[in-house]
Amino acid sequence: MSARTDLHDPALTPRGGTAVLVVDRHGRVAMCAGAVRELTGEPPEAVCGSALADLLTPAAPAGAPASPEPPGDPAADRTGGARDGGPPEDTARRLAPDGRAVLRRRDGEPLEVRVETRRMRTTEGAALLVELVPVPVADRRDENEALVRALFEQTRVGLAIHDMNLLTTRLNHTPQSTGPPTEAGVHVYPVGRGIEEILLPGDAAAVRERLRRVAETGEPLVDWVTTARRRNAPERERTLSFSAFRLEDRQERPMGVAVIFTDVTDQHVARARMELLHAAAERIGHSLDVTSVAGELVEVLVSHGFAGLAAVDLSSRVLLGEEPEGFQPGAPLRRVAVASAAGEGHWPSEIHPLDATIRPRSLETDKLRQGAVVFQSDLADWREDLAGDPERSRLLLPSSATSFMAAPLTARGLVLGALVLWRTGDQPPFGGSDADLVEEIASRASLGLDNARRYTRERRTAETLQRSLLPPAVTDTSAARTAGIYRPAGMMEGIGGTWFDVIPL
């Protein structure tokens, strides 16, 4: 890669001109091309025939004062009176022993140049190709090449180059993702490889849209964070931060897009988990209604993208405010809350709906009694094993689900019920870190459910006491027919109200 260079020197072209000389075996310039006029101040035809030794003098060592110019016109005697410099490569080494020399210019202002030579064979014998590059231009090119080389050789930050069709032409990254390295140690994709061949379809489409906009408009993309899961590892959660800018050739025509990307999966996951924990602490457990607490739990988990489907199944005794008895196979559970990422009213019909009564079998109840979160990352084996068991399939396997997780809702050693979660679509499968997070959230929700259950029990006790203090609802009188009903006041405590009595006239 080369970059444009502006040296702020009127003698140089804006692109950092380079002069190319063909020196014959006598050390004289036989041909020249490139920015000869800009560098020497003379037309090419005036330079041809000059001795290389008359054009260049050795550069002073770094830190030493420059050699004074010899008196007289530096352009004088370049043809007739010029001395032969011997073999051209010897002359070049003598004039530029460290690759640097001073170019004499017609205006007398010396210009330090980088001298690069290549040996040639011609019909007249040996000759030398000499390239003269102003030192600031050469240094800038060296910096550019060093920067590009360093970027493509390191693997901490990803760097990709795409053509205008967004086909990958070059990429640095780990050997696992790019194949074997080249001789220079740079990992290169085969020309023509597309984004869709690297990333999952949904992620690839999002990345392509952003890069297409950069290619078409030239507007840079800065620090855009998105999921970028590989096709060869779809189960691995992967989040990248992308920055991109358009590449242009020397005529400022668009030629591709350069993309810089870094893996921010760990930071993204940690931030998402903290946000979910914070939302759970803010929203769950503040109600004294059992079903409301359950609804808050599933809503938080689905709205924050942790699960595609969520349900809470509670013991029927819990809904009455009573303590659940030993969690035995066949003990009825009621589905008191559901949530779907597809929106309200989109609960899958093939699994138990809201308010359904569920009777788990021994396998499910054993897992819940153990108190540990269980998950299944891949449901393919389950679907095959449960193909002939429609009841268990109705309990565990929505058609859109890709992975499953269940957590017991336990308080004071009592199993109140279960939190059931499914991931759907292109969500990554559940893993061990997800189980740890759900265990913490389920523990917090269980306390809220148990508080609501105990409140329900105390309220039922208070209502029973109040009813026992009421007079008979119907009295025996000839003057009037009476009727009575008890209804608690609409207060949180469930107490208060008015007493009525019927008095015969």
Short mmCIF file of C-alpha atoms in Angstrom, two decimals:
data_model
loop_
_atom_site.label_atom_id
_atom_site.label_comp_id
_atom_site.label_asym_id
_atom_site.label_seq_id
_atom_site.Cartn_x
_atom_site.Cartn_y
_atom_site.Cartn_z
CA MET A 1 0.00 0.00 0.00
CA SER A 2 1.19 3.53 -0.63
CA ALA A 3 -0.21 6.75 0.70
CA ARG A 4 -0.27 10.26 -0.71
CA THR A 5 2.46 12.50 0.74
CA ASP A 6 2.56 16.29 0.80
CA LEU A 7 6.06 17.62 1.66
CA HIS A 8 5.08 21.29 1.36
CA ASP A 9 8.01 21.73 -1.06
CA PRO A 10 7.17 23.51 -4.33
CA ALA A 11 9.92 21.53 -6.07
CA LEU A 12 8.10 18.28 -5.37
CA THR A 13 4.85 16.97 -6.77
CA PRO A 14 2.00 16.63 -4.25
CA ARG A 15 2.38 12.87 -4.45
CA GLY A 16 6.08 12.83 -3.54
CA GLY A 17 7.76 12.54 -6.96
CA THR A 18 10.23 9.76 -7.71
CA ALA A 19 12.87 9.95 -10.45
CA VAL A 20 14.06 6.82 -12.27
CA LEU A 21 17.45 6.77 -14.06
CA VAL A 22 19.03 4.13 -16.26
CA VAL A 23 22.82 4.37 -15.82
CA ASP A 24 25.12 2.74 -18.39
CA ARG A 25 28.30 0.82 -17.67
CA HIS A 26 30.29 4.07 -17.84
CA GLY A 27 28.27 5.60 -15.03
CA ARG A 28 26.33 8.01 -17.21
CA VAL A 29 22.57 8.52 -17.36
CA ALA A 30 21.28 6.85 -20.52
CA MET A 31 17.56 7.27 -19.88
CA CYS A 32 15.38 8.92 -17.23
CA ALA A 33 11.73 9.08 -16.32
CA GLY A 34 9.39 10.04 -13.53
CA ALA A 35 9.69 13.27 -11.56
CA VAL A 36 13.14 14.20 -12.97
CA ARG A 37 12.23 17.84 -13.60
CA GLU A 38 10.62 18.24 -10.16
CA LEU A 39 13.63 16.81 -8.32
CA THR A 40 16.57 18.20 -10.36
CA GLY A 41 15.05 21.42 -11.68
CA GLU A 42 16.09 20.42 -15.23
CA PRO A 43 14.25 18.76 -18.11
CA PRO A 44 14.91 15.05 -18.64
CA GLU A 45 16.83 15.65 -21.87
CA ALA A 46 19.32 17.84 -19.99
CA VAL A 47 19.89 15.16 -17.37
CA CYS A 48 20.49 12.37 -19.89
CA GLY A 49 24.20 12.04 -20.59
CA SER A 50 25.21 13.36 -17.18
CA ALA A 51 27.52 11.32 -14.99
CA LEU A 52 25.86 9.87 -11.94
CA ALA A 53 28.76 11.21 -9.86
CA ASP A 54 27.92 14.73 -11.01
CA LEU A 55 24.29 14.39 -9.92
CA LEU A 56 24.86 12.87 -6.47
CA THR A 57 27.22 13.42 -3.59
CA PRO A 58 27.41 11.30 -0.42
CA ALA A 59 25.02 12.42 2.33
CA ALA A 60 26.51 13.63 5.62
CA PRO A 61 26.11 11.19 8.54
CA ALA A 62 23.17 11.84 10.84
CA GLY A 63 23.91 14.82 13.08
CA ALA A 64 26.90 16.02 11.03
CA PRO A 65 26.80 19.27 9.03
CA ALA A 66 26.12 18.92 5.33
CA SER A 67 29.12 19.05 2.97
CA PRO A 68 29.45 22.49 1.36
CA GLU A 69 28.64 22.76 -2.29
CA PRO A 70 31.68 23.09 -4.54
CA PRO A 71 31.92 26.50 -6.20
CA GLY A 72 30.57 27.02 -9.64
CA ASP A 73 27.51 25.92 -11.52
CA PRO A 74 26.50 22.43 -10.34
CA ALA A 75 25.15 21.77 -13.80
CA ALA A 76 28.43 22.66 -15.57
CA ASP A 77 30.50 20.07 -17.45
CA ARG A 78 27.89 17.40 -17.04
CA THR A 79 28.45 16.05 -20.51
CA GLY A 80 31.72 16.90 -22.13
CA GLY A 81 33.87 17.35 -19.01
CA ALA A 82 32.26 14.79 -16.75
CA ARG A 83 34.39 12.08 -15.28
CA ASP A 84 33.62 8.43 -15.66
CA GLY A 85 32.59 6.87 -12.41
CA GLY A 86 33.68 3.28 -13.09
CA PRO A 87 31.21 0.41 -12.88
CA PRO A 88 27.78 1.90 -12.16
CA GLU A 89 27.11 -0.20 -9.04
CA ASP A 90 30.47 0.86 -7.56
CA THR A 91 29.65 4.48 -8.23
CA ALA A 92 26.24 4.11 -6.56
CA ARG A 93 27.75 2.44 -3.47
CA ARG A 94 30.39 5.17 -3.19
CA LEU A 95 27.89 7.99 -3.55
CA ALA A 96 25.22 6.43 -1.33
CA PRO A 97 26.92 3.95 1.02
CA ASP A 98 23.93 3.88 3.41
CA GLY A 99 21.31 4.31 0.67
CA ARG A 100 21.14 8.09 1.09
CA ALA A 101 22.73 10.80 -1.05
CA VAL A 102 22.43 14.50 -1.84
CA LEU A 103 20.99 15.40 -5.25
CA ARG A 104 22.42 18.56 -6.79
CA ARG A 105 19.74 20.83 -8.19
CA ARG A 106 19.98 23.59 -10.77
CA ASP A 107 18.83 26.20 -8.20
CA GLY A 108 21.73 25.16 -5.94
CA GLU A 109 19.46 23.93 -3.14
CA PRO A 110 20.57 20.37 -2.22
CA LEU A 111 17.92 17.70 -1.81
CA GLU A 112 18.57 14.59 0.25
CA VAL A 113 17.26 11.50 -1.49
CA ARG A 114 16.98 7.78 -0.88
CA VAL A 115 18.86 5.83 -3.58
CA GLU A 116 17.62 2.39 -4.57
CA THR A 117 19.45 0.43 -7.26
CA ARG A 118 18.77 -2.65 -9.36
CA ARG A 119 21.18 -4.30 -11.73
CA MET A 120 20.14 -4.64 -15.38
CA ARG A 121 21.45 -6.53 -18.38
CA THR A 122 21.37 -4.75 -21.74
CA THR A 123 22.78 -5.43 -25.19
CA GLU A 124 25.57 -2.94 -24.45
CA GLY A 125 26.48 -4.73 -21.23
CA ALA A 126 25.75 -4.20 -17.55
CA ALA A 127 23.63 -1.22 -16.53
CA LEU A 128 21.97 0.03 -13.40
CA LEU A 129 18.42 1.15 -12.67
CA VAL A 130 18.53 3.93 -10.05
CA GLU A 131 15.46 5.22 -8.21
CA LEU A 132 15.75 8.57 -6.44
CA VAL A 133 13.14 9.27 -3.77
CA PRO A 134 13.19 12.38 -1.53
CA VAL A 135 14.08 11.26 1.99
CA PRO A 136 10.86 12.61 3.58
CA VAL A 137 8.82 10.73 0.98
CA ALA A 138 10.83 7.54 1.44
CA ASP A 139 10.57 7.76 5.22
CA ARG A 140 6.83 8.26 4.98
CA ARG A 141 6.51 5.26 2.71
CA ASP A 142 8.56 3.19 5.13
CA GLU A 143 6.26 4.26 7.96
CA ASN A 144 3.21 3.36 5.90
CA GLU A 145 4.59 -0.06 5.02
CA ALA A 146 5.64 -0.70 8.63
CA LEU A 147 2.18 0.26 9.85
CA VAL A 148 0.41 -1.99 7.36
CA ARG A 149 2.80 -4.85 8.07
CA ALA A 150 2.31 -4.50 11.82
CA LEU A 151 -1.47 -4.40 11.46
CA PHE A 152 -1.60 -7.50 9.30
CA GLU A 153 0.83 -9.47 11.45
CA GLN A 154 -0.81 -8.84 14.84
CA THR A 155 -3.99 -10.62 15.94
CA ARG A 156 -5.25 -8.46 18.80
CA VAL A 157 -7.10 -6.12 16.43
CA GLY A 158 -8.73 -7.45 13.27
CA LEU A 159 -8.10 -5.77 9.93
CA ALA A 160 -9.92 -6.69 6.74
CA ILE A 161 -9.92 -5.28 3.22
CA HIS A 162 -12.93 -5.73 0.94
CA ASP A 163 -13.39 -4.73 -2.67
CA MET A 164 -16.32 -2.63 -3.82
CA ASN A 165 -18.48 -5.77 -4.02
CA LEU A 166 -17.61 -6.40 -0.36
CA LEU A 167 -15.71 -9.56 -1.19
CA THR A 168 -12.87 -10.14 1.24
CA THR A 169 -9.45 -9.76 -0.38
CA ARG A 170 -7.27 -9.69 2.72
CA LEU A 171 -7.68 -10.33 6.42
CA ASN A 172 -5.46 -10.61 9.44
CA HIS A 173 -6.63 -12.71 12.33
CA THR A 174 -6.05 -16.05 13.96
CA PRO A 175 -4.87 -18.99 11.84
CA GLN A 176 -8.08 -20.84 12.73
CA SER A 177 -10.14 -18.22 10.94
CA THR A 178 -7.90 -17.42 7.97
CA GLY A 179 -6.03 -20.54 7.00
CA PRO A 180 -2.24 -20.92 6.67
CA PRO A 181 -0.05 -17.79 6.64
CA THR A 182 1.89 -16.57 3.65
CA GLU A 183 5.69 -16.49 3.56
CA ALA A 184 5.55 -12.98 5.06
CA GLY A 185 3.50 -14.25 7.99
CA VAL A 186 0.34 -12.51 6.77
CA HIS A 187 -2.91 -14.50 6.76
CA VAL A 188 -4.78 -13.93 3.51
CA TYR A 189 -8.25 -15.07 2.52
CA PRO A 190 -8.77 -16.44 -0.97
CA VAL A 191 -9.83 -13.65 -3.30
CA GLY A 192 -13.61 -13.45 -3.70
CA ARG A 193 -14.68 -14.75 -0.31
CA GLY A 194 -17.87 -13.06 0.90
CA ILE A 195 -19.06 -12.04 4.34
CA GLU A 196 -21.83 -14.63 4.13
CA GLU A 197 -19.22 -17.39 3.92
CA ILE A 198 -17.77 -16.32 7.27
CA LEU A 199 -20.72 -15.23 9.44
CA LEU A 200 -24.19 -16.60 10.14
CA PRO A 201 -26.81 -15.24 7.69
CA GLY A 202 -28.50 -12.78 10.07
CA ASP A 203 -25.22 -11.35 11.33
CA ALA A 204 -23.73 -11.25 7.83
CA ALA A 205 -26.71 -9.29 6.48
CA ALA A 206 -26.35 -6.61 9.17
CA VAL A 207 -22.60 -6.24 8.58
CA ARG A 208 -23.01 -6.14 4.80
CA GLU A 209 -25.59 -3.36 5.02
CA ARG A 210 -23.28 -1.15 7.09
CA LEU A 211 -20.23 -1.77 4.90
CA ARG A 212 -22.26 -1.19 1.74
CA ARG A 213 -23.21 2.24 3.07
CA VAL A 214 -19.53 3.04 3.71
CA ALA A 215 -18.58 1.90 0.19
CA GLU A 216 -21.32 3.94 -1.49
CA THR A 217 -21.18 7.16 0.53
CA GLY A 218 -17.62 7.27 1.85
CA GLU A 219 -18.99 8.07 5.30
CA PRO A 220 -16.86 6.26 7.91
CA LEU A 221 -18.33 3.76 10.35
CA VAL A 222 -17.06 4.21 13.91
CA ASP A 223 -17.33 1.75 16.81
CA TRP A 224 -20.49 -0.07 15.70
CA VAL A 225 -21.16 -3.06 17.97
CA THR A 226 -23.04 -6.10 16.66
CA THR A 227 -23.13 -9.88 16.93
CA ALA A 228 -20.80 -11.65 14.48
CA ARG A 229 -21.02 -15.38 15.00
CA ARG A 230 -18.98 -17.59 12.70
CA ARG A 231 -20.52 -20.26 10.54
CA ASN A 232 -17.97 -22.78 11.80
CA ALA A 233 -18.89 -22.05 15.45
CA PRO A 234 -22.56 -20.94 15.53
CA GLU A 235 -22.98 -21.90 19.19
CA ARG A 236 -20.29 -19.47 20.34
CA GLU A 237 -21.55 -16.04 21.30
CA ARG A 238 -19.42 -13.41 19.56
CA THR A 239 -19.78 -9.62 19.56
CA LEU A 240 -17.50 -7.32 17.56
CA SER A 241 -16.94 -3.59 17.42
CA PHE A 242 -16.57 -2.44 13.79
CA SER A 243 -14.98 0.69 12.34
CA ALA A 244 -14.68 1.08 8.57
CA PHE A 245 -13.60 3.61 5.96
CA ARG A 246 -13.52 3.70 2.18
CA LEU A 247 -10.26 3.19 0.25
CA GLU A 248 -9.53 5.28 -2.85
CA ASP A 249 -6.86 5.03 -5.55
CA ARG A 250 -4.51 7.83 -6.67
CA GLN A 251 -7.27 9.31 -8.82
CA GLU A 252 -9.58 9.35 -5.76
CA ARG A 253 -11.76 6.62 -7.21
CA PRO A 254 -13.37 4.21 -4.68
CA MET A 255 -11.55 0.88 -4.67
CA GLY A 256 -12.72 -0.87 -1.50
CA VAL A 257 -13.43 -0.75 2.22
CA ALA A 258 -10.99 -1.22 5.08
CA VAL A 259 -12.52 -2.64 8.26
CA ILE A 260 -11.02 -2.63 11.75
CA PHE A 261 -12.74 -4.88 14.28
CA THR A 262 -12.17 -5.95 17.86
CA ASP A 263 -13.79 -8.72 19.87
CA VAL A 264 -15.83 -7.15 22.69
CA THR A 265 -17.79 -10.28 23.56
CA ASP A 266 -16.68 -10.42 27.18
CA GLN A 267 -17.42 -6.74 27.80
CA HIS A 268 -20.76 -6.96 25.99
CA VAL A 269 -21.86 -10.08 27.88
CA ALA A 270 -20.80 -8.62 31.23
CA ARG A 271 -22.67 -5.38 30.54
CA ALA A 272 -25.80 -7.22 29.37
CA ARG A 273 -25.77 -9.42 32.47
CA MET A 274 -25.39 -6.45 34.77
CA GLU A 275 -28.29 -4.70 33.03
CA LEU A 276 -30.44 -7.82 33.40
CA LEU A 277 -29.59 -8.21 37.09
CA HIS A 278 -30.33 -4.54 37.68
CA ALA A 279 -33.69 -4.81 35.88
CA ALA A 280 -34.56 -7.93 37.88
CA ALA A 281 -33.77 -6.14 41.15
CA GLU A 282 -35.83 -3.14 40.10
CA ARG A 283 -38.92 -4.96 38.84
CA ILE A 284 -39.28 -8.35 40.54
CA GLY A 285 -40.69 -8.92 44.01
CA HIS A 286 -42.37 -5.60 44.77
CA SER A 287 -45.89 -6.95 44.31
CA LEU A 288 -47.76 -8.99 46.94
CA ASP A 289 -49.65 -10.91 44.26
CA VAL A 290 -48.16 -14.28 43.31
CA THR A 291 -49.13 -14.18 39.64
CA SER A 292 -47.87 -10.59 39.29
CA VAL A 293 -44.44 -11.56 40.60
CA ALA A 294 -44.33 -14.49 38.16
CA GLY A 295 -45.35 -12.20 35.29
CA GLU A 296 -42.61 -9.70 36.15
CA LEU A 297 -40.04 -12.51 36.13
CA VAL A 298 -40.82 -13.82 32.63
CA GLU A 299 -41.21 -10.32 31.20
CA VAL A 300 -37.76 -9.22 32.40
CA LEU A 301 -36.04 -12.28 30.95
CA VAL A 302 -37.72 -12.02 27.54
CA SER A 303 -37.63 -8.23 27.14
CA HIS A 304 -33.86 -8.18 27.76
CA GLY A 305 -33.26 -10.83 25.10
CA PHE A 306 -32.13 -13.53 27.51
CA ALA A 307 -34.82 -15.98 26.32
CA GLY A 308 -37.23 -16.23 23.41
CA LEU A 309 -39.93 -17.98 25.48
CA ALA A 310 -40.41 -18.04 29.26
CA ALA A 311 -42.98 -19.57 31.60
CA VAL A 312 -43.53 -19.93 35.36
CA ASP A 313 -45.27 -23.02 36.70
CA LEU A 314 -46.29 -22.92 40.39
CA SER A 315 -47.70 -25.46 42.80
CA SER A 316 -51.47 -25.16 43.16
CA ARG A 317 -51.03 -24.89 46.94
CA VAL A 318 -48.79 -21.84 46.51
CA LEU A 319 -51.59 -20.02 44.70
CA LEU A 320 -53.81 -20.62 47.76
CA GLY A 321 -51.16 -19.24 50.09
CA GLU A 322 -50.29 -22.64 51.47
CA GLU A 323 -46.88 -24.21 51.76
CA PRO A 324 -46.22 -26.79 49.04
CA GLU A 325 -45.86 -30.33 50.23
CA GLY A 326 -43.10 -32.66 49.08
CA PHE A 327 -42.67 -32.19 45.37
CA GLN A 328 -43.84 -35.56 44.08
CA PRO A 329 -44.42 -36.89 40.54
CA GLY A 330 -47.88 -35.99 39.37
CA ALA A 331 -48.22 -33.04 41.79
CA PRO A 332 -50.20 -30.42 39.87
CA LEU A 333 -48.54 -27.22 38.71
CA ARG A 334 -50.37 -24.32 37.16
CA ARG A 335 -48.82 -22.20 34.42
CA VAL A 336 -49.36 -18.73 35.87
CA ALA A 337 -47.19 -16.58 33.56
CA VAL A 338 -45.86 -16.74 30.00
CA ALA A 339 -43.92 -14.35 27.76
CA SER A 340 -42.79 -14.55 24.14
CA ALA A 341 -40.27 -12.46 22.25
CA ALA A 342 -42.73 -12.51 19.32
CA GLY A 343 -45.15 -10.47 21.41
CA GLU A 344 -48.31 -10.96 23.39
CA GLY A 345 -50.65 -13.52 21.88
CA HIS A 346 -47.85 -15.44 20.12
CA TRP A 347 -47.39 -18.26 22.61
CA PRO A 348 -46.72 -21.56 20.73
CA SER A 349 -49.82 -23.72 20.52
CA GLU A 350 -47.86 -26.97 20.74
CA ILE A 351 -46.86 -26.43 24.39
CA HIS A 352 -48.89 -25.80 27.54
CA PRO A 353 -50.63 -22.38 27.49
CA LEU A 354 -51.33 -19.92 30.29
CA ASP A 355 -53.53 -21.33 33.09
CA ALA A 356 -52.88 -24.92 31.98
CA THR A 357 -52.47 -27.58 34.66
CA ILE A 358 -49.22 -29.51 34.33
CA ARG A 359 -48.31 -32.75 36.07
CA PRO A 360 -44.55 -33.33 35.79
CA ARG A 361 -43.25 -36.87 35.84
CA SER A 362 -40.52 -38.32 38.00
CA LEU A 363 -37.65 -37.09 35.80
CA GLU A 364 -38.75 -33.47 35.97
CA THR A 365 -39.63 -33.52 39.67
CA ASP A 366 -36.32 -35.18 40.57
CA LYS A 367 -34.40 -32.38 38.82
CA LEU A 368 -36.44 -29.68 40.57
CA ARG A 369 -36.01 -31.25 44.00
CA GLN A 370 -32.24 -31.26 43.52
CA GLY A 371 -32.35 -27.48 43.40
CA ALA A 372 -29.98 -27.04 40.44
CA VAL A 373 -30.53 -25.24 37.15
CA VAL A 374 -30.60 -27.69 34.23
CA PHE A 375 -30.16 -26.83 30.56
CA GLN A 376 -29.92 -28.52 27.19
CA SER A 377 -27.87 -26.61 24.61
CA ASP A 378 -28.97 -28.68 21.61
CA LEU A 379 -32.51 -30.06 21.37
CA ALA A 380 -31.90 -32.34 18.37
CA ASP A 381 -31.40 -35.44 20.54
CA TRP A 382 -34.45 -34.60 22.66
CA ARG A 383 -36.65 -34.26 19.60
CA GLU A 384 -35.54 -37.67 18.41
CA ASP A 385 -35.93 -39.31 21.84
CA LEU A 386 -39.32 -37.74 22.59
CA ALA A 387 -40.86 -38.26 19.16
CA GLY A 388 -43.16 -40.92 20.61
CA ASP A 389 -43.97 -39.06 23.85
CA PRO A 390 -46.39 -36.23 22.98
CA GLU A 391 -47.06 -35.30 26.62
CA ARG A 392 -43.41 -34.69 27.44
CA SER A 393 -42.91 -32.96 24.09
CA ARG A 394 -45.80 -30.65 24.99
CA LEU A 395 -43.98 -29.88 28.23
CA LEU A 396 -40.47 -29.36 26.87
CA LEU A 397 -40.28 -28.80 23.11
CA PRO A 398 -41.79 -25.81 21.31
CA SER A 399 -41.15 -26.15 17.59
CA SER A 400 -39.16 -22.90 17.41
CA ALA A 401 -36.91 -23.70 20.39
CA THR A 402 -33.19 -24.35 19.93
CA SER A 403 -32.16 -24.78 23.59
CA PHE A 404 -33.85 -25.28 26.96
CA MET A 405 -33.32 -24.29 30.59
CA ALA A 406 -35.29 -24.89 33.80
CA ALA A 407 -34.64 -23.47 37.24
CA PRO A 408 -36.42 -24.43 40.48
CA LEU A 409 -38.11 -21.63 42.39
CA THR A 410 -37.12 -22.47 45.96
CA ALA A 411 -37.60 -20.56 49.21
CA ARG A 412 -36.81 -21.77 52.74
CA GLY A 413 -36.13 -25.23 51.38
CA LEU A 414 -39.53 -25.47 49.69
CA VAL A 415 -39.95 -25.92 45.94
CA LEU A 416 -42.62 -23.43 44.91
CA GLY A 417 -42.48 -24.30 41.22
CA ALA A 418 -40.24 -23.88 38.20
CA LEU A 419 -39.01 -21.22 35.79
CA VAL A 420 -38.85 -22.65 32.25
CA LEU A 421 -36.94 -20.90 29.44
CA TRP A 422 -36.31 -21.53 25.74
CA ARG A 423 -34.08 -19.80 23.25
CA THR A 424 -35.37 -19.54 19.71
CA GLY A 425 -34.27 -18.52 16.23
CA ASP A 426 -30.63 -17.49 16.01
CA GLN A 427 -30.18 -16.87 19.72
CA PRO A 428 -27.02 -18.61 21.01
CA PRO A 429 -27.68 -21.79 23.02
CA PHE A 430 -27.74 -21.74 26.80
CA GLY A 431 -24.44 -22.38 28.56
CA GLY A 432 -22.98 -22.65 32.03
CA SER A 433 -22.64 -18.90 32.58
CA ASP A 434 -26.32 -18.49 31.65
CA ALA A 435 -27.23 -21.10 34.27
CA ASP A 436 -25.36 -19.14 36.96
CA LEU A 437 -27.19 -15.95 36.02
CA VAL A 438 -30.62 -17.62 35.99
CA GLU A 439 -29.93 -19.21 39.35
CA GLU A 440 -29.33 -15.77 40.87
CA ILE A 441 -32.43 -14.24 39.29
CA ALA A 442 -34.61 -17.25 40.22
CA SER A 443 -33.42 -17.01 43.82
CA ARG A 444 -34.47 -13.35 43.98
CA ALA A 445 -37.83 -14.12 42.35
CA SER A 446 -38.44 -17.04 44.74
CA LEU A 447 -38.21 -14.71 47.74
CA GLY A 448 -40.75 -12.42 46.11
CA LEU A 449 -43.06 -15.34 45.35
CA ASP A 450 -42.79 -16.66 48.90
CA ASN A 451 -43.54 -13.23 50.37
CA ALA A 452 -46.60 -12.97 48.12
CA ARG A 453 -47.66 -16.51 49.10
CA ARG A 454 -47.38 -15.72 52.82
CA TYR A 455 -49.33 -12.50 52.33
CA THR A 456 -52.04 -14.47 50.50
CA ARG A 457 -52.24 -16.89 53.41
CA GLU A 458 -52.45 -14.09 56.00
CA ARG A 459 -55.10 -12.28 54.01
CA ARG A 460 -57.18 -15.44 53.67
CA THR A 461 -56.88 -15.92 57.46
CA ALA A 462 -58.01 -12.33 58.08
CA GLU A 463 -60.96 -12.71 55.72
CA THR A 464 -62.02 -15.93 57.45
CA LEU A 465 -61.90 -14.17 60.83
CA GLN A 466 -63.93 -11.24 59.52
CA ARG A 467 -66.57 -13.51 58.06
CA SER A 468 -66.88 -15.37 61.34
CA LEU A 469 -67.77 -12.12 63.10
CA LEU A 470 -70.64 -11.26 60.75
CA PRO A 471 -74.29 -11.81 61.77
CA PRO A 472 -76.33 -14.29 59.75
CA ALA A 473 -76.87 -13.05 56.26
CA VAL A 474 -80.63 -13.86 56.38
CA THR A 475 -82.99 -13.11 59.28
CA ASP A 476 -86.45 -14.52 59.88
CA THR A 477 -88.90 -11.59 59.81
CA SER A 478 -92.42 -11.10 58.48
CA ALA A 479 -91.96 -7.49 57.53
CA ALA A 480 -89.00 -7.83 55.15
CA ARG A 481 -86.83 -10.27 53.33
CA THR A 482 -83.11 -9.82 54.06
CA ALA A 483 -79.91 -10.86 52.34
CA GLY A 484 -76.24 -10.26 53.14
CA ILE A 485 -72.83 -10.60 51.57
CA TYR A 486 -69.29 -9.99 52.80
CA ARG A 487 -66.79 -8.22 50.59
CA PRO A 488 -63.42 -7.03 51.96
CA ALA A 489 -62.52 -3.39 51.47
CA GLY A 490 -60.37 -2.56 48.46
CA MET A 491 -57.31 -1.81 50.54
CA MET A 492 -53.94 -3.54 50.41
CA GLU A 493 -54.39 -4.78 53.96
CA GLY A 494 -57.86 -6.18 53.14
CA ILE A 495 -59.42 -4.69 56.27
CA GLY A 496 -61.98 -1.99 56.95
CA GLY A 497 -65.40 -1.48 55.46
CA THR A 498 -68.90 -0.92 56.84
CA TRP A 499 -71.15 -3.07 59.04
CA PHE A 500 -74.84 -3.23 58.17
CA ASP A 501 -77.66 -4.54 60.34
CA VAL A 502 -81.35 -5.16 59.69
CA ILE A 503 -83.83 -4.06 62.40
CA PRO A 504 -87.47 -5.24 62.27
CA LEU A 505 -90.03 -2.40 62.33
#
